Amino acid sequence: WKCRQQAGLTDHSGSAAKDDRALMPSPPLKVAIFSLDKPEWACAQIRIIAPLQHMDPKVKILWGVTNNTINMDMVAEADLIVIQRFFIGNKAQFFVEALLASGKPVIYEFDDLLFDIPESNPHSAGAKALAPHIMDLVRRASAVTVSTEELRNALFPSNRNICVLPNLFDEQLWKKGTENTSEPVVIAYAGTPTHGTDLLLIEEALEKISARYGDKVTFLFIGCATERLRRLSGAKTVNFTGSYASYAENIQKTGIDI
């Protein structure tokens, strides 16, 4: 509703017209999304598509980037524009400026402190180079959506209209599974290949568990594993899949306990 009001779509007509239109379905809110992520990827699904699809009234999603081609024609149709994560700077900056000048409310959406990514992450150098553009868009956007209060606090001085949209499980994808009562216990880690440094923190702990419990425990690493963890007794690795729906389905089939 706030987005429709900002876009100048609030109904100021007389009560008789309102009564007539109350019997007709209202048009969906049209949201144009500009992101370097594909619609089936996790960030696009968790942060944008799933929340919008669960809204009432329904929302029409207009995906602005397909096969590396940017479609600006949909801006005229949109009520609201969302720019996600790294759709900024370099070749995208021309389009960002056009979106900001469109007269439509623009929301900047991300769930990482993009200008302070650890150097161990392969995206670190690129993100730091984009930092000036990131902060400029934070300041100029109509609103910013982030995943945590900590991230909101880090950005709050630059934009007072920052909303926390937590990362949540989509119950249409994630079903309650049956409890595994047999041995061995399956301990799993799932993440993109960029999280190898995170696994360094638990290598020693998992080695101790393996040594103590032997064949009563196995390990499953989905998308990411260090060489040290690959050598654990009973360890298995599974390649990362870009489709979030396939990822959720595969996770639920593996019989993970922890």
mmCIF file of C-alpha atoms in Angstrom:
data_model
loop_
_atom_site.group_PDB
_atom_site.id
_atom_site.type_symbol
_atom_site.label_atom_id
_atom_site.label_comp_id
_atom_site.label_asym_id
_atom_site.label_seq_id
_atom_site.Cartn_x
_atom_site.Cartn_y
_atom_site.Cartn_z
ATOM 1 C CA TRP A 1 0.000 0.000 0.000
ATOM 2 C CA LYS A 2 2.839 2.401 0.821
ATOM 3 C CA CYS A 3 4.376 1.729 -2.570
ATOM 4 C CA ARG A 4 1.099 2.442 -4.350
ATOM 5 C CA GLN A 5 0.745 5.686 -2.379
ATOM 6 C CA GLN A 6 4.276 6.803 -3.298
ATOM 7 C CA ALA A 7 3.609 6.016 -6.940
ATOM 8 C CA GLY A 8 0.570 8.303 -6.885
ATOM 9 C CA LEU A 9 -1.943 5.467 -7.115
ATOM 10 C CA THR A 10 -3.930 6.231 -3.968
ATOM 11 C CA ASP A 11 -7.667 6.470 -4.732
ATOM 12 C CA HIS A 12 -9.061 9.969 -4.112
ATOM 13 C CA SER A 13 -12.340 9.497 -5.991
ATOM 14 C CA GLY A 14 -15.834 9.797 -4.550
ATOM 15 C CA SER A 15 -17.467 7.189 -2.338
ATOM 16 C CA ALA A 16 -19.906 6.057 -5.072
ATOM 17 C CA ALA A 17 -17.036 5.210 -7.402
ATOM 18 C CA LYS A 18 -15.282 3.457 -4.559
ATOM 19 C CA ASP A 19 -18.378 1.350 -3.895
ATOM 20 C CA ASP A 20 -18.560 0.349 -7.558
ATOM 21 C CA ARG A 21 -14.883 -0.607 -7.661
ATOM 22 C CA ALA A 22 -15.145 -2.569 -4.427
ATOM 23 C CA LEU A 23 -16.973 -5.222 -6.448
ATOM 24 C CA MET A 24 -14.124 -5.454 -8.965
ATOM 25 C CA PRO A 25 -10.724 -7.077 -8.374
ATOM 26 C CA SER A 26 -8.021 -4.473 -7.860
ATOM 27 C CA PRO A 27 -5.075 -4.556 -10.292
ATOM 28 C CA PRO A 28 -1.912 -6.171 -8.949
ATOM 29 C CA LEU A 29 1.002 -4.073 -7.782
ATOM 30 C CA LYS A 30 3.573 -4.243 -10.579
ATOM 31 C CA VAL A 31 7.158 -4.511 -9.318
ATOM 32 C CA ALA A 32 10.117 -4.272 -11.695
ATOM 33 C CA ILE A 33 13.195 -6.112 -10.404
ATOM 34 C CA PHE A 34 16.702 -5.278 -11.584
ATOM 35 C CA SER A 35 19.220 -7.840 -10.359
ATOM 36 C CA LEU A 36 22.310 -9.647 -11.612
ATOM 37 C CA ASP A 37 20.922 -12.810 -10.025
ATOM 38 C CA LYS A 38 18.756 -15.188 -12.010
ATOM 39 C CA PRO A 39 15.169 -15.517 -10.720
ATOM 40 C CA GLU A 40 15.748 -19.133 -9.637
ATOM 41 C CA TRP A 41 18.811 -18.325 -7.514
ATOM 42 C CA ALA A 42 18.651 -18.195 -3.725
ATOM 43 C CA CYS A 43 18.998 -14.423 -3.177
ATOM 44 C CA ALA A 44 16.339 -13.632 -5.747
ATOM 45 C CA GLN A 45 13.974 -16.232 -4.308
ATOM 46 C CA ILE A 46 14.524 -15.605 -0.584
ATOM 47 C CA ARG A 47 14.792 -11.830 -0.672
ATOM 48 C CA ILE A 48 12.338 -10.829 -3.413
ATOM 49 C CA ILE A 49 10.245 -13.390 -5.252
ATOM 50 C CA ALA A 50 8.954 -15.512 -2.354
ATOM 51 C CA PRO A 51 8.016 -12.505 -0.138
ATOM 52 C CA LEU A 52 6.227 -10.812 -3.042
ATOM 53 C CA GLN A 53 4.383 -13.989 -4.014
ATOM 54 C CA HIS A 54 3.093 -14.349 -0.459
ATOM 55 C CA MET A 55 1.679 -10.815 -0.382
ATOM 56 C CA ASP A 56 -2.030 -10.124 -0.491
ATOM 57 C CA PRO A 57 -3.186 -8.613 -2.819
ATOM 58 C CA LYS A 58 -1.133 -10.388 -5.437
ATOM 59 C CA VAL A 59 1.886 -8.767 -7.022
ATOM 60 C CA LYS A 60 2.971 -8.920 -10.658
ATOM 61 C CA ILE A 61 6.743 -9.377 -10.876
ATOM 62 C CA LEU A 62 8.547 -7.893 -13.882
ATOM 63 C CA TRP A 63 12.109 -9.296 -14.091
ATOM 64 C CA GLY A 64 14.290 -6.663 -15.702
ATOM 65 C CA VAL A 65 17.394 -8.672 -16.646
ATOM 66 C CA THR A 66 17.203 -11.766 -18.857
ATOM 67 C CA ASN A 67 20.220 -13.451 -20.482
ATOM 68 C CA ASN A 68 22.360 -10.397 -19.627
ATOM 69 C CA THR A 69 19.906 -8.146 -21.473
ATOM 70 C CA ILE A 70 18.406 -5.243 -19.512
ATOM 71 C CA ASN A 71 14.799 -4.444 -20.353
ATOM 72 C CA MET A 72 13.994 -0.847 -19.453
ATOM 73 C CA ASP A 73 10.640 -0.898 -21.261
ATOM 74 C CA MET A 74 8.938 -2.440 -18.225
ATOM 75 C CA VAL A 75 9.729 0.631 -16.110
ATOM 76 C CA ALA A 76 6.791 2.484 -17.637
ATOM 77 C CA GLU A 77 4.467 -0.355 -16.583
ATOM 78 C CA ALA A 78 5.872 -0.716 -13.059
ATOM 79 C CA ASP A 79 4.455 0.862 -9.908
ATOM 80 C CA LEU A 80 7.626 0.156 -7.957
ATOM 81 C CA ILE A 81 11.264 -0.576 -8.810
ATOM 82 C CA VAL A 82 13.605 -2.840 -6.825
ATOM 83 C CA ILE A 83 17.369 -2.794 -7.391
ATOM 84 C CA GLN A 84 19.123 -5.781 -5.834
ATOM 85 C CA ARG A 85 22.663 -6.159 -4.550
ATOM 86 C CA PHE A 86 25.307 -5.683 -7.257
ATOM 87 C CA PHE A 87 23.133 -4.237 -10.019
ATOM 88 C CA ILE A 88 25.138 -1.062 -9.668
ATOM 89 C CA GLY A 89 28.297 0.618 -10.921
ATOM 90 C CA ASN A 90 30.242 -0.266 -14.072
ATOM 91 C CA LYS A 91 27.880 -0.939 -17.008
ATOM 92 C CA ALA A 92 24.809 -1.015 -14.753
ATOM 93 C CA GLN A 93 25.254 2.532 -13.450
ATOM 94 C CA PHE A 94 23.740 4.119 -16.558
ATOM 95 C CA PHE A 95 20.569 2.097 -15.974
ATOM 96 C CA VAL A 96 20.558 2.853 -12.234
ATOM 97 C CA GLU A 97 20.559 6.573 -12.985
ATOM 98 C CA ALA A 98 17.682 6.089 -15.430
ATOM 99 C CA LEU A 99 15.696 4.144 -12.818
ATOM 100 C CA LEU A 100 16.249 6.854 -10.210
ATOM 101 C CA ALA A 101 15.111 9.490 -12.713
ATOM 102 C CA SER A 102 11.989 7.531 -13.703
ATOM 103 C CA GLY A 103 9.774 9.145 -11.065
ATOM 104 C CA LYS A 104 8.902 5.708 -9.655
ATOM 105 C CA PRO A 105 9.793 4.786 -6.049
ATOM 106 C CA VAL A 106 13.040 2.804 -5.975
ATOM 107 C CA ILE A 107 13.916 0.272 -3.272
ATOM 108 C CA TYR A 108 17.520 -0.890 -2.854
ATOM 109 C CA GLU A 109 17.592 -4.440 -1.522
ATOM 110 C CA PHE A 110 20.488 -6.475 -0.098
ATOM 111 C CA ASP A 111 21.313 -8.796 2.783
ATOM 112 C CA ASP A 112 25.098 -8.391 3.127
ATOM 113 C CA LEU A 113 27.312 -5.512 4.195
ATOM 114 C CA LEU A 114 28.383 -5.281 0.573
ATOM 115 C CA PHE A 115 31.110 -2.671 1.045
ATOM 116 C CA ASP A 116 32.846 -4.638 3.831
ATOM 117 C CA ILE A 117 33.047 -8.204 2.527
ATOM 118 C CA PRO A 118 35.968 -10.221 4.024
ATOM 119 C CA GLU A 119 39.042 -10.482 1.816
ATOM 120 C CA SER A 120 38.710 -14.277 1.874
ATOM 121 C CA ASN A 121 35.559 -13.931 -0.226
ATOM 122 C CA PRO A 122 36.262 -13.920 -3.987
ATOM 123 C CA HIS A 123 33.805 -11.027 -4.417
ATOM 124 C CA SER A 124 35.661 -8.802 -1.942
ATOM 125 C CA ALA A 125 37.748 -6.754 -4.379
ATOM 126 C CA GLY A 126 34.843 -6.122 -6.731
ATOM 127 C CA ALA A 127 32.546 -5.166 -3.869
ATOM 128 C CA LYS A 128 35.035 -2.659 -2.445
ATOM 129 C CA ALA A 129 35.404 -1.053 -5.869
ATOM 130 C CA LEU A 130 31.622 -0.621 -5.984
ATOM 131 C CA ALA A 131 31.399 0.775 -2.430
ATOM 132 C CA PRO A 132 30.966 4.443 -3.500
ATOM 133 C CA HIS A 133 28.113 3.486 -5.837
ATOM 134 C CA ILE A 134 26.515 1.287 -3.172
ATOM 135 C CA MET A 135 26.458 4.065 -0.590
ATOM 136 C CA ASP A 136 25.273 6.605 -3.143
ATOM 137 C CA LEU A 137 22.267 4.409 -3.959
ATOM 138 C CA VAL A 138 21.583 3.791 -0.261
ATOM 139 C CA ARG A 139 21.307 7.566 0.184
ATOM 140 C CA ARG A 140 19.200 8.198 -2.921
ATOM 141 C CA ALA A 141 16.781 5.257 -2.809
ATOM 142 C CA SER A 142 13.203 5.807 -1.636
ATOM 143 C CA ALA A 143 13.748 2.950 0.800
ATOM 144 C CA VAL A 144 16.259 0.208 1.588
ATOM 145 C CA THR A 145 15.468 -3.361 2.674
ATOM 146 C CA VAL A 146 17.987 -5.431 4.638
ATOM 147 C CA SER A 147 17.961 -8.766 6.457
ATOM 148 C CA THR A 148 19.021 -7.844 10.021
ATOM 149 C CA GLU A 149 18.873 -5.041 12.568
ATOM 150 C CA GLU A 150 22.684 -4.930 12.599
ATOM 151 C CA LEU A 151 22.758 -4.210 8.894
ATOM 152 C CA ARG A 152 20.041 -1.592 9.300
ATOM 153 C CA ASN A 153 22.042 0.120 12.036
ATOM 154 C CA ALA A 154 25.148 0.187 9.839
ATOM 155 C CA LEU A 155 23.254 1.997 7.081
ATOM 156 C CA PHE A 156 20.762 4.055 9.080
ATOM 157 C CA PRO A 157 22.714 7.349 9.072
ATOM 158 C CA SER A 158 22.593 7.308 5.263
ATOM 159 C CA ASN A 159 18.881 6.594 4.821
ATOM 160 C CA ARG A 160 16.170 6.899 7.460
ATOM 161 C CA ASN A 161 13.742 4.672 5.551
ATOM 162 C CA ILE A 162 15.383 1.261 6.057
ATOM 163 C CA CYS A 163 13.187 -1.779 6.661
ATOM 164 C CA VAL A 164 14.286 -5.145 8.041
ATOM 165 C CA LEU A 165 13.016 -8.042 5.932
ATOM 166 C CA PRO A 166 14.401 -11.180 7.631
ATOM 167 C CA ASN A 167 15.501 -14.199 5.629
ATOM 168 C CA LEU A 168 12.754 -16.774 6.193
ATOM 169 C CA PHE A 169 11.966 -20.340 5.162
ATOM 170 C CA ASP A 170 9.352 -20.646 2.433
ATOM 171 C CA GLU A 171 6.931 -23.277 3.737
ATOM 172 C CA GLN A 172 5.940 -24.110 0.178
ATOM 173 C CA LEU A 173 9.484 -25.382 -0.392
ATOM 174 C CA TRP A 174 10.536 -26.554 3.052
ATOM 175 C CA LYS A 175 8.346 -29.306 4.489
ATOM 176 C CA LYS A 176 8.664 -30.894 7.910
ATOM 177 C CA GLY A 177 10.554 -34.136 7.380
ATOM 178 C CA THR A 178 10.480 -37.400 9.294
ATOM 179 C CA GLU A 179 12.916 -37.857 12.149
ATOM 180 C CA ASN A 180 15.837 -40.170 11.459
ATOM 181 C CA THR A 181 16.112 -42.634 14.349
ATOM 182 C CA SER A 182 18.759 -44.903 12.830
ATOM 183 C CA GLU A 183 22.525 -44.636 12.765
ATOM 184 C CA PRO A 184 24.736 -43.165 11.556
ATOM 185 C CA VAL A 185 23.917 -39.579 12.497
ATOM 186 C CA VAL A 186 24.374 -37.281 9.499
ATOM 187 C CA ILE A 187 26.029 -33.907 10.174
ATOM 188 C CA ALA A 188 25.807 -31.564 7.196
ATOM 189 C CA TYR A 189 27.003 -28.183 6.051
ATOM 190 C CA ALA A 190 25.405 -26.397 3.094
ATOM 191 C CA GLY A 191 26.628 -23.206 1.465
ATOM 192 C CA THR A 192 28.014 -21.658 -1.684
ATOM 193 C CA PRO A 193 31.671 -22.299 -2.621
ATOM 194 C CA THR A 194 32.596 -18.851 -1.243
ATOM 195 C CA HIS A 195 32.277 -20.016 2.368
ATOM 196 C CA GLY A 196 35.438 -22.104 2.726
ATOM 197 C CA THR A 197 36.819 -19.731 5.356
ATOM 198 C CA ASP A 198 33.732 -20.274 7.508
ATOM 199 C CA LEU A 199 34.401 -24.010 7.545
ATOM 200 C CA LEU A 200 37.901 -23.432 8.908
ATOM 201 C CA LEU A 201 36.237 -22.476 12.199
ATOM 202 C CA ILE A 202 34.731 -25.942 12.682
ATOM 203 C CA GLU A 203 37.373 -28.246 11.212
ATOM 204 C CA GLU A 204 38.886 -29.200 14.565
ATOM 205 C CA ALA A 205 35.499 -29.710 16.212
ATOM 206 C CA LEU A 206 34.298 -32.044 13.441
ATOM 207 C CA GLU A 207 37.553 -33.997 13.593
ATOM 208 C CA LYS A 208 37.031 -34.551 17.329
ATOM 209 C CA ILE A 209 33.450 -35.716 16.717
ATOM 210 C CA SER A 210 34.659 -38.126 14.036
ATOM 211 C CA ALA A 211 37.387 -39.522 16.281
ATOM 212 C CA ARG A 212 35.023 -39.969 19.229
ATOM 213 C CA TYR A 213 32.010 -41.488 17.482
ATOM 214 C CA GLY A 214 33.594 -43.328 14.552
ATOM 215 C CA ASP A 215 31.114 -44.984 12.196
ATOM 216 C CA LYS A 216 28.169 -43.737 14.283
ATOM 217 C CA VAL A 217 28.448 -40.401 12.498
ATOM 218 C CA THR A 218 28.906 -39.302 8.877
ATOM 219 C CA PHE A 219 29.444 -35.898 7.314
ATOM 220 C CA LEU A 220 27.848 -34.301 4.263
ATOM 221 C CA PHE A 221 29.188 -31.112 2.691
ATOM 222 C CA ILE A 222 26.892 -29.493 0.143
ATOM 223 C CA GLY A 223 28.407 -26.845 -2.095
ATOM 224 C CA CYS A 224 31.542 -26.236 -0.043
ATOM 225 C CA ALA A 225 34.205 -28.265 1.779
ATOM 226 C CA THR A 226 37.825 -27.830 2.808
ATOM 227 C CA GLU A 227 40.456 -30.450 1.973
ATOM 228 C CA ARG A 228 40.810 -31.247 5.671
ATOM 229 C CA LEU A 229 37.081 -31.947 6.012
ATOM 230 C CA ARG A 230 37.005 -34.046 2.850
ATOM 231 C CA ARG A 231 39.382 -36.456 4.592
ATOM 232 C CA LEU A 232 36.983 -37.129 7.480
ATOM 233 C CA SER A 233 35.873 -40.752 7.736
ATOM 234 C CA GLY A 234 32.536 -41.174 5.975
ATOM 235 C CA ALA A 235 32.570 -37.663 4.521
ATOM 236 C CA LYS A 236 30.643 -37.043 1.302
ATOM 237 C CA THR A 237 30.449 -33.946 -0.880
ATOM 238 C CA VAL A 238 27.673 -32.741 -3.153
ATOM 239 C CA ASN A 239 28.096 -30.026 -5.782
ATOM 240 C CA PHE A 240 26.249 -26.745 -5.319
ATOM 241 C CA THR A 241 23.131 -26.197 -7.412
ATOM 242 C CA GLY A 242 22.093 -22.716 -8.467
ATOM 243 C CA SER A 243 18.348 -23.383 -8.359
ATOM 244 C CA TYR A 244 17.038 -22.636 -4.872
ATOM 245 C CA ALA A 245 14.002 -24.899 -5.358
ATOM 246 C CA SER A 246 16.260 -27.815 -6.360
ATOM 247 C CA TYR A 247 18.583 -27.023 -3.452
ATOM 248 C CA ALA A 248 15.692 -27.158 -0.963
ATOM 249 C CA GLU A 249 14.426 -30.402 -2.464
ATOM 250 C CA ASN A 250 17.866 -32.047 -2.369
ATOM 251 C CA ILE A 251 18.509 -30.962 1.228
ATOM 252 C CA GLN A 252 15.280 -32.599 2.370
ATOM 253 C CA LYS A 253 16.122 -35.873 0.633
ATOM 254 C CA THR A 254 19.497 -36.384 2.245
ATOM 255 C CA GLY A 255 18.391 -37.492 5.726
ATOM 256 C CA ILE A 256 20.331 -34.778 7.555
ATOM 257 C CA ASP A 257 20.199 -34.902 11.361
ATOM 258 C CA ILE A 258 22.339 -31.885 12.270
#
